[in-house]
PDB file of C-alpha atoms in Angstrom:
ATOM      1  CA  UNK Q 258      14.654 -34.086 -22.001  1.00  0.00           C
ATOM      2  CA  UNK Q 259      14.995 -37.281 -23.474  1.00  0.00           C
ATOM      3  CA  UNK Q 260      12.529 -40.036 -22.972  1.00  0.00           C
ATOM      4  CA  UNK Q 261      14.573 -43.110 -24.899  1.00  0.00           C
ATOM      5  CA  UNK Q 262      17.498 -42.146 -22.654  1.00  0.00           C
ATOM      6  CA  UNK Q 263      15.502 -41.390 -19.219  1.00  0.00           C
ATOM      7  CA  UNK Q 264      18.015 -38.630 -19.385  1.00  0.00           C
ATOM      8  CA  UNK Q 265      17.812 -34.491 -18.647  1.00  0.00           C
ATOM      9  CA  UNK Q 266      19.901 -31.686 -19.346  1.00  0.00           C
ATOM     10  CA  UNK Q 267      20.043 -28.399 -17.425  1.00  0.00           C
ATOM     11  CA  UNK Q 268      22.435 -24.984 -17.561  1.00  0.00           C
ATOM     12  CA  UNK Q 269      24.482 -24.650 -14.679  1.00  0.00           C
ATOM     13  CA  UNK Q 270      25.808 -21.613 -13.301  1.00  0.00           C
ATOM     14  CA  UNK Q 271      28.800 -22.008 -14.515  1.00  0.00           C
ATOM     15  CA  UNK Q 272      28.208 -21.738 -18.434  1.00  0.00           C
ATOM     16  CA  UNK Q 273      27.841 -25.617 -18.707  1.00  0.00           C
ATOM     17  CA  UNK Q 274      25.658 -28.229 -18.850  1.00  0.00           C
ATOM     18  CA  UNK Q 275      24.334 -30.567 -16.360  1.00  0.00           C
ATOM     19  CA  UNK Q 276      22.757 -33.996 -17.209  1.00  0.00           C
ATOM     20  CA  UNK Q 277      20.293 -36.026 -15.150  1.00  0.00           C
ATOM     21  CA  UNK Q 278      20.315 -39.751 -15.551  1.00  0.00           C
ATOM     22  CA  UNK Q 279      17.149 -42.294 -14.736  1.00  0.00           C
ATOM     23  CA  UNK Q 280      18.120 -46.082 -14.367  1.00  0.00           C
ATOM     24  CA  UNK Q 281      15.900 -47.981 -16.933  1.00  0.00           C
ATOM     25  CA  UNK Q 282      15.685 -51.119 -15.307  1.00  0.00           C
ATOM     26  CA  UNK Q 283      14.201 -49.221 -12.248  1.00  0.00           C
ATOM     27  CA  UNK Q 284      11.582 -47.641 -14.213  1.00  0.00           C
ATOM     28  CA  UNK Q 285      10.566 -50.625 -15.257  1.00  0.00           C
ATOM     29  CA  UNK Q 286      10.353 -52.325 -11.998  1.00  0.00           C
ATOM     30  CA  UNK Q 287       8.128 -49.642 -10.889  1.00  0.00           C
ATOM     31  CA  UNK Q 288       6.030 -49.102 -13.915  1.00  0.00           C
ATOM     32  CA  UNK Q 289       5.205 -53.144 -13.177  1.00  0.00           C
ATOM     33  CA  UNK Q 290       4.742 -52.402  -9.812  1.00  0.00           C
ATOM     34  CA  UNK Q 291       2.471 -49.743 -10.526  1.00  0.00           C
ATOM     35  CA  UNK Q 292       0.413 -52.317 -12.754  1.00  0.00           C
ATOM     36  CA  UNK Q 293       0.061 -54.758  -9.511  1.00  0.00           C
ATOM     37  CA  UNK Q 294      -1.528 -52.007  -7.375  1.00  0.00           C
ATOM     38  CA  UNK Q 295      -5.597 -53.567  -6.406  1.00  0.00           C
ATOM     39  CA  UNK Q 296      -8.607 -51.957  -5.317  1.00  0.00           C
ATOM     40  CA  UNK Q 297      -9.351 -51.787  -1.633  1.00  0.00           C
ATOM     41  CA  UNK Q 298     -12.515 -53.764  -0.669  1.00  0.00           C
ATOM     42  CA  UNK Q 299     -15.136 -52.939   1.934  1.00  0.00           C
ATOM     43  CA  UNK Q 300     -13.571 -55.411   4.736  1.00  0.00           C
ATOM     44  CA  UNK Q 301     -10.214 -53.747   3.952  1.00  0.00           C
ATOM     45  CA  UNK Q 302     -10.630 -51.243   7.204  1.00  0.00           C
ATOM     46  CA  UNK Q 303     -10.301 -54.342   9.727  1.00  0.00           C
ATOM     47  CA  UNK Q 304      -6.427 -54.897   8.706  1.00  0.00           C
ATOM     48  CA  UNK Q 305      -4.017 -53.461   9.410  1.00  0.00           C
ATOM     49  CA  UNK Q 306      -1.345 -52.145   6.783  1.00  0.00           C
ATOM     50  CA  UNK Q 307       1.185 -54.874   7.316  1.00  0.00           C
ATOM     51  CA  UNK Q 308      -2.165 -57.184   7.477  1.00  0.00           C
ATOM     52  CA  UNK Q 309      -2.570 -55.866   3.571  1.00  0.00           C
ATOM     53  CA  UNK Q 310       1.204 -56.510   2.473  1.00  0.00           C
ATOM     54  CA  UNK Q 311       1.305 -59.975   3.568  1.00  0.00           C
ATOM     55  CA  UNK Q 312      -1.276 -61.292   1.820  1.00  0.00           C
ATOM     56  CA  UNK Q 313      -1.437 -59.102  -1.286  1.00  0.00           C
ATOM     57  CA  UNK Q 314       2.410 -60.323  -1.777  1.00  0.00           C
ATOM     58  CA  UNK Q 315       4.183 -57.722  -0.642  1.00  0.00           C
ATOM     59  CA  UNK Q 316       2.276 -54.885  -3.019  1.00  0.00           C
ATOM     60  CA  UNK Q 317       0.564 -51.638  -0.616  1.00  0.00           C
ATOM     61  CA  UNK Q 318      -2.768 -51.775  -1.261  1.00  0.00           C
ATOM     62  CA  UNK Q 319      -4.201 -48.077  -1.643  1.00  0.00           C
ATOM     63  CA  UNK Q 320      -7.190 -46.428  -2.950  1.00  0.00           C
ATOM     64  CA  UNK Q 321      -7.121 -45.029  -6.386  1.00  0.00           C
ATOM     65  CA  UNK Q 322      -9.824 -42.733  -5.834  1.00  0.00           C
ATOM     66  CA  UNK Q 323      -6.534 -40.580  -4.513  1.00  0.00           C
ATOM     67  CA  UNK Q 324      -5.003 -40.974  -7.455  1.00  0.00           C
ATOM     68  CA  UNK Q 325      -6.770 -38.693  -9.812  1.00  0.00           C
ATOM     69  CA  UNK Q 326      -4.465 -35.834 -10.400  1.00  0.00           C
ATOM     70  CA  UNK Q 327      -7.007 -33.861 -12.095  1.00  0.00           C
ATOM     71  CA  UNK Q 328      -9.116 -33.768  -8.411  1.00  0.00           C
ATOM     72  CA  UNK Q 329      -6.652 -31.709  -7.053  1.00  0.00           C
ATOM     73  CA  UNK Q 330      -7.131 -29.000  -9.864  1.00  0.00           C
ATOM     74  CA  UNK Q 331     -10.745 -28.963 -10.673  1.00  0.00           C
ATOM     75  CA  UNK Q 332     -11.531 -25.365  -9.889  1.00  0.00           C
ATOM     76  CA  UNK Q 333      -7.882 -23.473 -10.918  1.00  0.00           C
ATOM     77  CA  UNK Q 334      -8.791 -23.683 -14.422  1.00  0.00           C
ATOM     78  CA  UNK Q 335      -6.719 -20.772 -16.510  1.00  0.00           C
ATOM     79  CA  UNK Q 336      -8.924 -18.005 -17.710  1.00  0.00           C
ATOM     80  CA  UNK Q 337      -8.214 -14.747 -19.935  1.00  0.00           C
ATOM     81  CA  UNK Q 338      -7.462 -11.757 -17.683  1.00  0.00           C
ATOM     82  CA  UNK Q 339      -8.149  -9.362 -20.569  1.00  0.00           C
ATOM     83  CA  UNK Q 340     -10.092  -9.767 -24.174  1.00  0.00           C
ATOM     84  CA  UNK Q 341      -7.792 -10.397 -26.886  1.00  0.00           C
ATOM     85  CA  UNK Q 342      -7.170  -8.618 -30.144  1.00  0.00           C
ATOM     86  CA  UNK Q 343      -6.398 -11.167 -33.367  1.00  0.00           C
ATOM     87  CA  UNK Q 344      -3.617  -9.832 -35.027  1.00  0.00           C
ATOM     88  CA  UNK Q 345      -2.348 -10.545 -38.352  1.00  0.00           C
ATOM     89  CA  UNK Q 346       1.752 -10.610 -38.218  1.00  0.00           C
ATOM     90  CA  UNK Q 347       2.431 -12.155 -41.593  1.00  0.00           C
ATOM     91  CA  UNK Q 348       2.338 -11.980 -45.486  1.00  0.00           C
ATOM     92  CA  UNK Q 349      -0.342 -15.031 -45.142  1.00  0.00           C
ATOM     93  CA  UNK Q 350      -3.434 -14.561 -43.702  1.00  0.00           C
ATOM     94  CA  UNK Q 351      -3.579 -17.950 -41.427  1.00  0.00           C
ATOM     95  CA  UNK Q 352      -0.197 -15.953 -39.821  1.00  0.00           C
ATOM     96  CA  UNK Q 353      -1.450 -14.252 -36.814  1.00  0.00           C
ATOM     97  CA  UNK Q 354      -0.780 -13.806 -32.927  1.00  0.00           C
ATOM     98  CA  UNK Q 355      -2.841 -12.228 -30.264  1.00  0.00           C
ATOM     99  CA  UNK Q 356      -2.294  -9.355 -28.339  1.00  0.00           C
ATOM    100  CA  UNK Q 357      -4.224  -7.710 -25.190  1.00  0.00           C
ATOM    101  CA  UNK Q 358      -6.910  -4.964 -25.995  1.00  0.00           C
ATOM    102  CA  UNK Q 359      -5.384  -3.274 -22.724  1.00  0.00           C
ATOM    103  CA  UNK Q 360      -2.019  -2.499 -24.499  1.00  0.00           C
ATOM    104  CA  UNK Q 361      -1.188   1.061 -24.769  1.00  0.00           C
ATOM    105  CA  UNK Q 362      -1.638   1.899 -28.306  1.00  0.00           C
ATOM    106  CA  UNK Q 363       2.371   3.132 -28.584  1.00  0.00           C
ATOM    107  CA  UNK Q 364       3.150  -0.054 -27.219  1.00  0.00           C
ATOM    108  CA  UNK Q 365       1.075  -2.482 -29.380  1.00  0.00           C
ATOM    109  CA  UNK Q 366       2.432  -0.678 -32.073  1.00  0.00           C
ATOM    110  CA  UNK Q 367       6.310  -1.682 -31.034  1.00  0.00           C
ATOM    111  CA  UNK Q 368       5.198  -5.078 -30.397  1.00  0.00           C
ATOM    112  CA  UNK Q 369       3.724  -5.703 -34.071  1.00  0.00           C
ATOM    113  CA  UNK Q 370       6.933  -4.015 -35.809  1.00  0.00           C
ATOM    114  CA  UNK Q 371       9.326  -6.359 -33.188  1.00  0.00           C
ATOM    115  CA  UNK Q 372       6.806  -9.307 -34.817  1.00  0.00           C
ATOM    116  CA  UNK Q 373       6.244  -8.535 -38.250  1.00  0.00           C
ATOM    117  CA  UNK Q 374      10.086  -7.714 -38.388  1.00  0.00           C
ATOM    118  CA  UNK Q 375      11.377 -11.193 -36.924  1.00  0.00           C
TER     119      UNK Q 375
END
């Protein structure tokens, strides 16, 4: 994903590569737009919508109280399912990973060679 280029690419089914294109000049446009956006005030309930575009110039007034996307995810905050083990996986001792104290002792011991190995 490229920022500069407002550009994406993507596999495709068919062993090549798909590329998604954004229009800078657009982005622009609405990143300005998005700058014009105003507060509603306290008489604001007593227009109507087209009431609001008329005299704010053409710009839809709305209420950025919605527009807090943390709000929507307040209480799904990610959590451990299981308490984790430090492991050390290299030669150094800041090198280490951690692994689940629920593993299987045969399998935590696969894991760490497939680690320490690559």
């Amino acid at each position: 994903m490229s920022t500069l280029y407002l550009s994406m690419k993507y596999p495709l089914d068919n062993d090549k590569v798909g590329v998604v294109k954004g229009d800078q000049a657009l982005a622009r446009r609405c990143y300005e737009s998005s700058l014009k956006i105003k507060h509603k005030t306290s008489n604001a309930s007593h227009n109507t919508p087209s009431q609001h575009a008329a005299r704010d110039g053409g710009v839809n007034v709305i209420d950025t109280a919605d527009l807090d996307p943390r709000e929507e995810f307040q209480d799904r905050r990610v959590s451990l399912i299981e308490e984790l083990e430090q492991v050390q996986i290299g030669e150094e001792s800041h090198q280490t990973t951690n692994l689940g104290t629920a593993l299987q002792p045969a399998a935590k011991v696969r894991i760490l060679k497939i680690l320490k190995d690559n």
